[in-house]
Tab-separated table of C-alpha atoms and ligand atoms in Angstrom:
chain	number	residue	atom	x	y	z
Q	1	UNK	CA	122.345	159.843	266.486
Q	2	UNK	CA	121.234	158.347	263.193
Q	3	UNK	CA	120.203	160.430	260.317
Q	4	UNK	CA	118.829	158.570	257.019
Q	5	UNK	CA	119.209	161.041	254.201
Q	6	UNK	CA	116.380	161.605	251.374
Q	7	UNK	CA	117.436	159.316	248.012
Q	8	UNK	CA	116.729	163.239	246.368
Q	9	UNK	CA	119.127	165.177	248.822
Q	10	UNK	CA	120.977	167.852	247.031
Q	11	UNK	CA	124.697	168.290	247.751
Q	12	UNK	CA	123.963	171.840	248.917
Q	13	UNK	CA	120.802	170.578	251.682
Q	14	UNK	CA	123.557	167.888	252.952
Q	15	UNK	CA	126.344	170.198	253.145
Q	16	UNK	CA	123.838	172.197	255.327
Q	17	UNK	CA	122.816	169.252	257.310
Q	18	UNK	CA	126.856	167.895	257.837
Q	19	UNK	CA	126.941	171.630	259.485
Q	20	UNK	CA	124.185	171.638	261.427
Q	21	UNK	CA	125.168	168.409	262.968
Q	22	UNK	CA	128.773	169.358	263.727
Q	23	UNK	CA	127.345	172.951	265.121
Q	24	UNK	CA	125.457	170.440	267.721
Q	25	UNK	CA	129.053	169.135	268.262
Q	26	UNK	CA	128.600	165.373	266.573
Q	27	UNK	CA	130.606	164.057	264.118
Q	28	UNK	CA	128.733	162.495	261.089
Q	29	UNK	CA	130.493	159.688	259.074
Q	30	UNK	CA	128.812	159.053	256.179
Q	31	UNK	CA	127.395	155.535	255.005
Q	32	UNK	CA	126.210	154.511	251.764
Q	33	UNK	CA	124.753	151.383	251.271
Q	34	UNK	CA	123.662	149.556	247.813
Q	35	UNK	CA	120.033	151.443	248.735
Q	36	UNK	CA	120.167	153.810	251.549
Q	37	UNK	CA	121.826	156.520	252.691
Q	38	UNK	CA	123.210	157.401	256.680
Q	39	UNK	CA	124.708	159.786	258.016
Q	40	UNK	CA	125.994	157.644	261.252
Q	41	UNK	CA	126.630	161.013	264.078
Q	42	UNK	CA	128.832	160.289	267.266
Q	43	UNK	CA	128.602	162.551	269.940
Q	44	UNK	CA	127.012	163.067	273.431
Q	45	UNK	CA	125.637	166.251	273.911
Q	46	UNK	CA	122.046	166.850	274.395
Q	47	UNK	CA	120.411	169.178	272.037
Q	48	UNK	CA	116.629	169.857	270.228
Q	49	UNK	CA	116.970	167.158	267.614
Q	50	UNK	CA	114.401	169.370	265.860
Q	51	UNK	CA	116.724	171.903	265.071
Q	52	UNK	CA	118.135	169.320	262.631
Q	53	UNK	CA	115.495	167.022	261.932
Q	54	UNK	CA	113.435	169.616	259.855
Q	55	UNK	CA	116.102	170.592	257.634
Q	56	UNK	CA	115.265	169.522	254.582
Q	57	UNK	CA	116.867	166.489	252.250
Q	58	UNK	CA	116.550	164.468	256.272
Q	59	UNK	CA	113.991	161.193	255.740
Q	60	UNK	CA	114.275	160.401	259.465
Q	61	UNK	CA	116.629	161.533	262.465
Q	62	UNK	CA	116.552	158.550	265.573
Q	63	UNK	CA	118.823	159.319	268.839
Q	64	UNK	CA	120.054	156.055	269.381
Q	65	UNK	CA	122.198	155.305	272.299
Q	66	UNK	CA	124.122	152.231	271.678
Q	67	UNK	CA	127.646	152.891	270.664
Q	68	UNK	CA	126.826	149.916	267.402
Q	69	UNK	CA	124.155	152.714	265.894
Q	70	UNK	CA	123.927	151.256	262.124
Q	71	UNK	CA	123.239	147.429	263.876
Q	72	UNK	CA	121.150	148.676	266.786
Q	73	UNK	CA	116.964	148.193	267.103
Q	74	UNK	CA	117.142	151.305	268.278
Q	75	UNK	CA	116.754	152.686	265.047
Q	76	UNK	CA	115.046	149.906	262.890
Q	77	UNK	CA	112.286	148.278	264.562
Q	78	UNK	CA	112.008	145.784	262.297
Q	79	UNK	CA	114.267	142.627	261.694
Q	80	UNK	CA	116.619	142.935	258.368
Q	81	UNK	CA	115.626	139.963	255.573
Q	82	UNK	CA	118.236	138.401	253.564
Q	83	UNK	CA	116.893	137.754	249.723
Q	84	UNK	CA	119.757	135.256	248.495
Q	85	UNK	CA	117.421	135.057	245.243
Q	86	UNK	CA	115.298	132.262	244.166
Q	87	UNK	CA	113.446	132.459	246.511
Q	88	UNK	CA	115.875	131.546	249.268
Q	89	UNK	CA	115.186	134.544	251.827
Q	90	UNK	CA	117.188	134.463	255.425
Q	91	UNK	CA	114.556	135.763	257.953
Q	92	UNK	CA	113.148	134.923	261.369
Q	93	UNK	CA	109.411	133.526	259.588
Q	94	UNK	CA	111.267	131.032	257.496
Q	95	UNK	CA	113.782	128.931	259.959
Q	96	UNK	CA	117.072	128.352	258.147
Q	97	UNK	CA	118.815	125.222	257.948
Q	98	UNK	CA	122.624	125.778	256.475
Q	99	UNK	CA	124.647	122.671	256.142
Q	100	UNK	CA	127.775	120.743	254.729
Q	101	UNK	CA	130.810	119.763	255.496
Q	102	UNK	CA	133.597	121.492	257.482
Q	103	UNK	CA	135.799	121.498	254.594
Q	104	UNK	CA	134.952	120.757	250.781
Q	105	UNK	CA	137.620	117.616	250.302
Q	106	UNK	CA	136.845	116.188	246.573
Q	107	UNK	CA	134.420	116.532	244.092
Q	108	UNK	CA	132.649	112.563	245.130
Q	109	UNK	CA	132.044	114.575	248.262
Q	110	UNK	CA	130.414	117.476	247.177
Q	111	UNK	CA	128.407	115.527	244.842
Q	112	UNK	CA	126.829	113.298	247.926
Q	113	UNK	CA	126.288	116.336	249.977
Q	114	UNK	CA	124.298	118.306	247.312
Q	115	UNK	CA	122.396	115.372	246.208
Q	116	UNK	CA	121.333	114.696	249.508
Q	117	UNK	CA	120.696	118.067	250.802
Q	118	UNK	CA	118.508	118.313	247.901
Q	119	UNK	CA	116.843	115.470	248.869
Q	120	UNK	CA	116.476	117.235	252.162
Q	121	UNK	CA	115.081	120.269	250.437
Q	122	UNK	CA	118.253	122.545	252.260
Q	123	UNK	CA	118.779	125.463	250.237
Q	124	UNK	CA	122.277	126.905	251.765
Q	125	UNK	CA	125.458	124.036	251.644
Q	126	UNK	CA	128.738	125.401	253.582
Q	127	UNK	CA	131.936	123.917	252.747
Q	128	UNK	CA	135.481	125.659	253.975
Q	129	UNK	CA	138.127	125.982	251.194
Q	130	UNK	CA	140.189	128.263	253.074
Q	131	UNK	CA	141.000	126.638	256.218
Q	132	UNK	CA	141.897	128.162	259.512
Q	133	UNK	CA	143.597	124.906	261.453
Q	134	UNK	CA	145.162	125.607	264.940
Q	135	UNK	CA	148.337	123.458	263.266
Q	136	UNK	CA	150.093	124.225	260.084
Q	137	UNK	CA	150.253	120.931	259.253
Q	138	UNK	CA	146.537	120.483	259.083
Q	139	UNK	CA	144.712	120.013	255.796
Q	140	UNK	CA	144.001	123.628	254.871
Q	141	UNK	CA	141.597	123.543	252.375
Q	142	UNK	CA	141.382	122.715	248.352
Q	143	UNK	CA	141.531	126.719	247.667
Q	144	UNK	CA	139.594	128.322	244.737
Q	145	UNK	CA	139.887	125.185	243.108
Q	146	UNK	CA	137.422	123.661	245.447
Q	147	UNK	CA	134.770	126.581	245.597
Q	148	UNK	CA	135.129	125.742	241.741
Q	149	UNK	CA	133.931	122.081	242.328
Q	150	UNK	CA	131.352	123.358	244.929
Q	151	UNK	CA	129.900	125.781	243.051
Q	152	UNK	CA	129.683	123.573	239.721
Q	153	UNK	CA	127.167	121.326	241.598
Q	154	UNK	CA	125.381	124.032	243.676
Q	155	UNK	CA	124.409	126.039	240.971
Q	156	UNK	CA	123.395	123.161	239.205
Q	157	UNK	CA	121.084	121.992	241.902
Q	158	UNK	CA	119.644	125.306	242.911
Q	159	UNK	CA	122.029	125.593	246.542
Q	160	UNK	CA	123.225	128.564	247.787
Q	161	UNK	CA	126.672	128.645	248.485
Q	162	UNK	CA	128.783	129.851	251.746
Q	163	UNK	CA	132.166	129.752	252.231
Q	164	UNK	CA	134.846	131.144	254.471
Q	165	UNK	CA	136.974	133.885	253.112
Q	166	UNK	CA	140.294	134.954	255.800
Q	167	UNK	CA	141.919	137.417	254.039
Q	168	UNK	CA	141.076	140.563	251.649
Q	169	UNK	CA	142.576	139.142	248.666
Q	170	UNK	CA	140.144	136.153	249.008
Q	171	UNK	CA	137.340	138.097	248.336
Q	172	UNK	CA	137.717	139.374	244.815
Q	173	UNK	CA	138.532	135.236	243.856
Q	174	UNK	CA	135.403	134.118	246.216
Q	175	UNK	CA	132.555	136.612	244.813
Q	176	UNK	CA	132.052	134.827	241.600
Q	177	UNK	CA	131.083	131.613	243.238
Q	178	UNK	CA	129.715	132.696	246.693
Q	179	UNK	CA	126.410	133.537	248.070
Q	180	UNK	CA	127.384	134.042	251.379
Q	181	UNK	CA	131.211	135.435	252.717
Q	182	UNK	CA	131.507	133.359	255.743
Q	183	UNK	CA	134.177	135.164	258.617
Q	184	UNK	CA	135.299	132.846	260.824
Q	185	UNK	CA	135.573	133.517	264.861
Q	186	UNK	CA	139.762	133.977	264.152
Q	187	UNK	CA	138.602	136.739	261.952
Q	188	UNK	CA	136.269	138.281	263.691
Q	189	UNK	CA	138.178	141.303	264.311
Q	190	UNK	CA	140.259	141.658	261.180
Q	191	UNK	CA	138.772	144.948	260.624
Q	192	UNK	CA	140.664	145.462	257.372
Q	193	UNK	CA	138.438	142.469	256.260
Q	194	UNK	CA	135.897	143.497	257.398
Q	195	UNK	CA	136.008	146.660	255.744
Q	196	UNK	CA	136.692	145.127	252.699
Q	197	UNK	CA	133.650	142.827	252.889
Q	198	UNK	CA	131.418	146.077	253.400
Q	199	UNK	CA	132.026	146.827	250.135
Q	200	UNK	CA	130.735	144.257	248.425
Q	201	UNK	CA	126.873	143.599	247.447
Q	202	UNK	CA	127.059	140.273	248.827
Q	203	UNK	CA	126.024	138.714	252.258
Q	204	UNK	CA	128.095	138.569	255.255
Q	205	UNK	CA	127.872	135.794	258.259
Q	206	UNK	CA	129.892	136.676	260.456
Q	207	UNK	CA	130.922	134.527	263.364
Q	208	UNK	CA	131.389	135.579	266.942
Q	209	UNK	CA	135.290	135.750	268.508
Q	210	UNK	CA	135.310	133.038	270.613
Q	211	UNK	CA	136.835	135.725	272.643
Q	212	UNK	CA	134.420	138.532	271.918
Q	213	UNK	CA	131.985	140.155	274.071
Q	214	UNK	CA	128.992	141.175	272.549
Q	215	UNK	CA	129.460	144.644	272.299
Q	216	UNK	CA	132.915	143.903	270.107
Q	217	UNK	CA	130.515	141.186	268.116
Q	218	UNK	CA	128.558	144.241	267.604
Q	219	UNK	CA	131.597	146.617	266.331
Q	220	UNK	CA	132.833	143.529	264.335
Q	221	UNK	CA	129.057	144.112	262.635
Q	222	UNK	CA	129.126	147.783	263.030
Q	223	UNK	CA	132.373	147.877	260.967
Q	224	UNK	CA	130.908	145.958	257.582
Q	225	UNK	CA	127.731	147.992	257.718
Q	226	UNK	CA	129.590	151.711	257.671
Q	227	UNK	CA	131.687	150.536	255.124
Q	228	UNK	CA	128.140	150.130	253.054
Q	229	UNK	CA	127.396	146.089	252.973
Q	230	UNK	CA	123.596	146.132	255.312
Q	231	UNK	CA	122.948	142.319	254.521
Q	232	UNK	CA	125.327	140.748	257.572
Q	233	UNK	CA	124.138	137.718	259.554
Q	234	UNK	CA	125.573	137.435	263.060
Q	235	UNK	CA	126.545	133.695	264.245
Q	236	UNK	CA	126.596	132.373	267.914
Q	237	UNK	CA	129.344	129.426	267.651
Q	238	UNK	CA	131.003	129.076	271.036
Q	239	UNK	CA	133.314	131.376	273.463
Q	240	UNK	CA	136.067	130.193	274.853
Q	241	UNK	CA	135.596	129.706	278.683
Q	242	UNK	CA	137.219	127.829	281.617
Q	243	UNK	CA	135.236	124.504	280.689
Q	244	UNK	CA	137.563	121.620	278.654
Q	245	UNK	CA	135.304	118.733	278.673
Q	246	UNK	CA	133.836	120.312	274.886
Q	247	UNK	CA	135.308	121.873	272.510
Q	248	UNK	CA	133.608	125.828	273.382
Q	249	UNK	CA	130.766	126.667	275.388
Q	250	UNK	CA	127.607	127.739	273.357
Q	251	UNK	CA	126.784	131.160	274.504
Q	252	UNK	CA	122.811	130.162	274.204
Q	253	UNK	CA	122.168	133.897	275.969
Q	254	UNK	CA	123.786	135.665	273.220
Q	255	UNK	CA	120.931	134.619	270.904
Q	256	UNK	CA	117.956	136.119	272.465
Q	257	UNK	CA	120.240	139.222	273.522
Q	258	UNK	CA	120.963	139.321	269.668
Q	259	UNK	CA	117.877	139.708	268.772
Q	260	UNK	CA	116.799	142.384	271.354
Q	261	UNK	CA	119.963	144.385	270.731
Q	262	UNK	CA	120.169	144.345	266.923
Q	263	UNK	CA	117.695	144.238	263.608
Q	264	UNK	CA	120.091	141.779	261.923
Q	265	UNK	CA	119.171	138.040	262.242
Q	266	UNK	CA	121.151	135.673	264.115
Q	267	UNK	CA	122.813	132.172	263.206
Q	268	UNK	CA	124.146	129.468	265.644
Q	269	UNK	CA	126.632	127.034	265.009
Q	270	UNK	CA	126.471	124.269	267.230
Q	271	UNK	CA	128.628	121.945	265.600
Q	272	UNK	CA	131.234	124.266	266.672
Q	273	UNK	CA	129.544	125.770	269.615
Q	274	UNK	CA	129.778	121.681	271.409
Q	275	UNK	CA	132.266	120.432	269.589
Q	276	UNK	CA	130.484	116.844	270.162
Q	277	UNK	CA	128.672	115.173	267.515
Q	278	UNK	CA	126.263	113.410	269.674
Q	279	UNK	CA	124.961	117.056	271.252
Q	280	UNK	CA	124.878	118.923	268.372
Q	281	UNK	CA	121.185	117.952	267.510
Q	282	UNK	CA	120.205	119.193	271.308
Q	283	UNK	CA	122.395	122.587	271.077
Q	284	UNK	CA	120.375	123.064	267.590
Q	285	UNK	CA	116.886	122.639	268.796
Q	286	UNK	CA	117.844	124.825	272.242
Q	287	UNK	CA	119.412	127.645	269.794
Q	288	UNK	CA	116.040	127.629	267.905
Q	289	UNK	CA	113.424	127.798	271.401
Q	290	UNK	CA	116.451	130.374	271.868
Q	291	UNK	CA	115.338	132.289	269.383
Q	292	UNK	CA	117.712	131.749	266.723
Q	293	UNK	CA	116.788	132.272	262.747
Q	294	UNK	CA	119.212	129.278	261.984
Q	295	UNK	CA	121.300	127.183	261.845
Q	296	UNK	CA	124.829	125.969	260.675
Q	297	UNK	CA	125.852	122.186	260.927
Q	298	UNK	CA	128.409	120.480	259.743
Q	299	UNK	CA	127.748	117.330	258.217
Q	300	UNK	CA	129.279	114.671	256.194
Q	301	UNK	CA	128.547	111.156	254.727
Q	302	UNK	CA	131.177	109.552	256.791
Q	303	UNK	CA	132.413	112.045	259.587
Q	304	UNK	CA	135.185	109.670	260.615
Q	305	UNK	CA	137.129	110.090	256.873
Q	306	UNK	CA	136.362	114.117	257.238
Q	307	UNK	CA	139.398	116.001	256.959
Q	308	UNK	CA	138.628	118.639	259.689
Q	309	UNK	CA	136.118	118.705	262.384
Q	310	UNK	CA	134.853	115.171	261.831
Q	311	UNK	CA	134.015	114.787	265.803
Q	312	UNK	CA	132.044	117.191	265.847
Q	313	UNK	CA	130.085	116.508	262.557
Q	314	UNK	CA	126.794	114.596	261.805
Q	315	UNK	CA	126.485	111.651	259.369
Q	316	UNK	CA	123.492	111.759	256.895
Q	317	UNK	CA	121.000	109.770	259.066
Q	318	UNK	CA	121.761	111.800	262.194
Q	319	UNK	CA	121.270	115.415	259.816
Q	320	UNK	CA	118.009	113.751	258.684
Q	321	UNK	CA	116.439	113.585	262.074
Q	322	UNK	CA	117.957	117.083	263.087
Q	323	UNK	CA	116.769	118.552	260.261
Q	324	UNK	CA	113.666	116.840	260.429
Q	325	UNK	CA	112.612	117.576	264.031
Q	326	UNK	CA	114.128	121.402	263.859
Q	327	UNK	CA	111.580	121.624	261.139
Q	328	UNK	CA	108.632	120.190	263.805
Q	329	UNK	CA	109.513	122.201	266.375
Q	330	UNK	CA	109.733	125.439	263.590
Q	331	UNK	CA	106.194	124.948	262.972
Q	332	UNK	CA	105.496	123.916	266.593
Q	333	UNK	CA	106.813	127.278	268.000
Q	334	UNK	CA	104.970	129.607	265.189
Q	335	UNK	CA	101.443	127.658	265.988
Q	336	UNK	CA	102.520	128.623	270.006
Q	337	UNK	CA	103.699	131.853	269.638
Q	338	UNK	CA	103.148	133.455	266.302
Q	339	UNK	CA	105.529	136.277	265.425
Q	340	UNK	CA	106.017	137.149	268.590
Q	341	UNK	CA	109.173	134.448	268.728
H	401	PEP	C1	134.021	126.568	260.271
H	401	PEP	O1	132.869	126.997	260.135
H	401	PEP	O2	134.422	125.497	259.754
H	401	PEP	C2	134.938	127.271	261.192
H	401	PEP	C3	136.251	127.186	261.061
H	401	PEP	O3	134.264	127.930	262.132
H	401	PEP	P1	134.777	128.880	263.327
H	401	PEP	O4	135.362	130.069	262.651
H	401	PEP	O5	133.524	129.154	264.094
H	401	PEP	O6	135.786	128.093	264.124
H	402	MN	MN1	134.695	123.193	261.145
């Protein structure tokens, strides 16, 4: 059971509503969110949900059934927007296109990417500074002193800015310079992170565990929005499975399932999701008649210098015809089936 408290709710008319609930035998864990207030009740037993629905300082009581209760539809009909400012909003009428390299290596680099993702009119450039490498002896990232250089010429150019962030001391370095908190799928369930990053008043992708069902995706969500932080975008990009010819297999299903399950819009990343430049393009377009509200690719002006991920990234040419025909087939899709995609 959900219960979304009245801004005006005295502490006495809550005190009497945190009763009545636990009278009905539920436990209510309170959430409070930059602009809204929950009261998030687990429990099973059935009961008149009048008998607390009336009381007064209550905006709205909703019985919802999925174990995920501040994520689910059940509860909010209608899909959760992103405002990044500027007029860069993350929702399913305006398809978003995130790109930029896997990691942010010098500033030449950045400087190429934003110029030409301006050029591309692609408001959101990702870049990793804190780099989670399967070997230690991997390039790991430039650090703070990267997200410097990145967001030097992204706020000069009008790009939002997201960026990975792996541990809780991260974050407090990260905010000035971040739009977005990117958690990565090795994070996924670091749920002192993600607690962390439900405290802040800044966006949250976070990325599927490529050994994660969907219902611990979910509690991966579940656990940023109780600890107050609403604006969290979920990201498709790859479980691991018994294949080996790519690098994960794109769980395409996830995206529609997503979007039935929960109000919060979904990413994919299949850059990641293949692990194969030369299907990356395909996985994109098939993620979008999916259902997705964007995407994330990696690109970079010469994949085969990158320091990480370069096999699975796209040079500028190949990002200007993915961009270009996820754009034709964005339009294509709202002329064919209006809102209802
Ligand atoms: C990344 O986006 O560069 C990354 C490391 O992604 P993932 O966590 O999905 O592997
Ligand atoms: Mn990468």
């Amino acid at each position: 059971m959900l219960i979304q408290i009245k801004e005006n709710c005295t502490a006495e008319n809550l005190e009497q509503i945190t009763n009545a609930i636990k009278n009905v035998g539920y436990k209510p864990n309170a959430v409070k969110t930059l602009n809204n207030h929950y009261l998030a009740c687990v429990g099973t037993n059935k009961f008149d949900i009048r008998s607390i629905g009336n009381l007064p300082g209550i905006k709205d009581i909703h019985i919802v059934e999925d174990s995920n209760m501040l994520v689910s539809r059940q509860w909010r009909v209608k899909d959760t927007e992103i405002d990044l400012g500027d007029g860069v909003i993350i929702s399913r009428n305006n398809f978003t296109i995130v790109a930029g390299p896997c990691s942010i290596e010098n500033e030449e680099q950045v400087m190429k990417t934003v110029s030409f993702l301006k050029e591309q009119n692609v408001k959101i450039m990702r870049g990793g500074i804190f780099k989670p490498r399967s070997s230690p002896y991997s390039f790991r990232g430039l650090g703070i002193g990267g997200l410097k250089i990145f967001h030097k010429h992204c706020n000069a150019n009008g790009i939002k800015i997201i960026s990975e962030v792996m541990q809780v001391s991260q974050i407090e370095q990260m905010y000035p310079y971040v739009d977005i908190f990117q958690v990565g799928t090795r994070n996924s369930q670091n749920f002192n992170l993600l607690d962390e990053l439900g405290k802040v008043d800044k966006p949250v992708l976070l990325k599927r565990g490529m050994s994660s069902t969907i219902s611990e995706f979910l509690s991966s969500a579940e656990y940023i929005f109780s600890n107050g932080n609403e604006k969290i975008i979920l990201c498709e990009r790859g479980i691991r499975a018994f294949e080996k010819e790519y690098r994960n297999t794109l769980d395409l299903n996830a995206i529609p399932y997503l979007k039935e399950k929960s109000h919060l819009p979904v990413f994919c990343d299949p850059s990641h999701g293949i692990g194969i430049r030369d299907y990356v393009e395909s996985m994109a377009l098939a993620s979008q008649m999916a259902g997705a509200d964007g995407v994330l690719l990696e690109i970079h002006e010469t994949p085969e210098k990158a320091a990480s991920d370069g096999q699975q990234t796209l040079n500028f040419f190949e990002a200007t015809n993915a961009f270009m025909k996820l754009r034709l087939m964005d339009q294509v899709k709202k002329k064919m089936l209006g809102n209802a995609c």
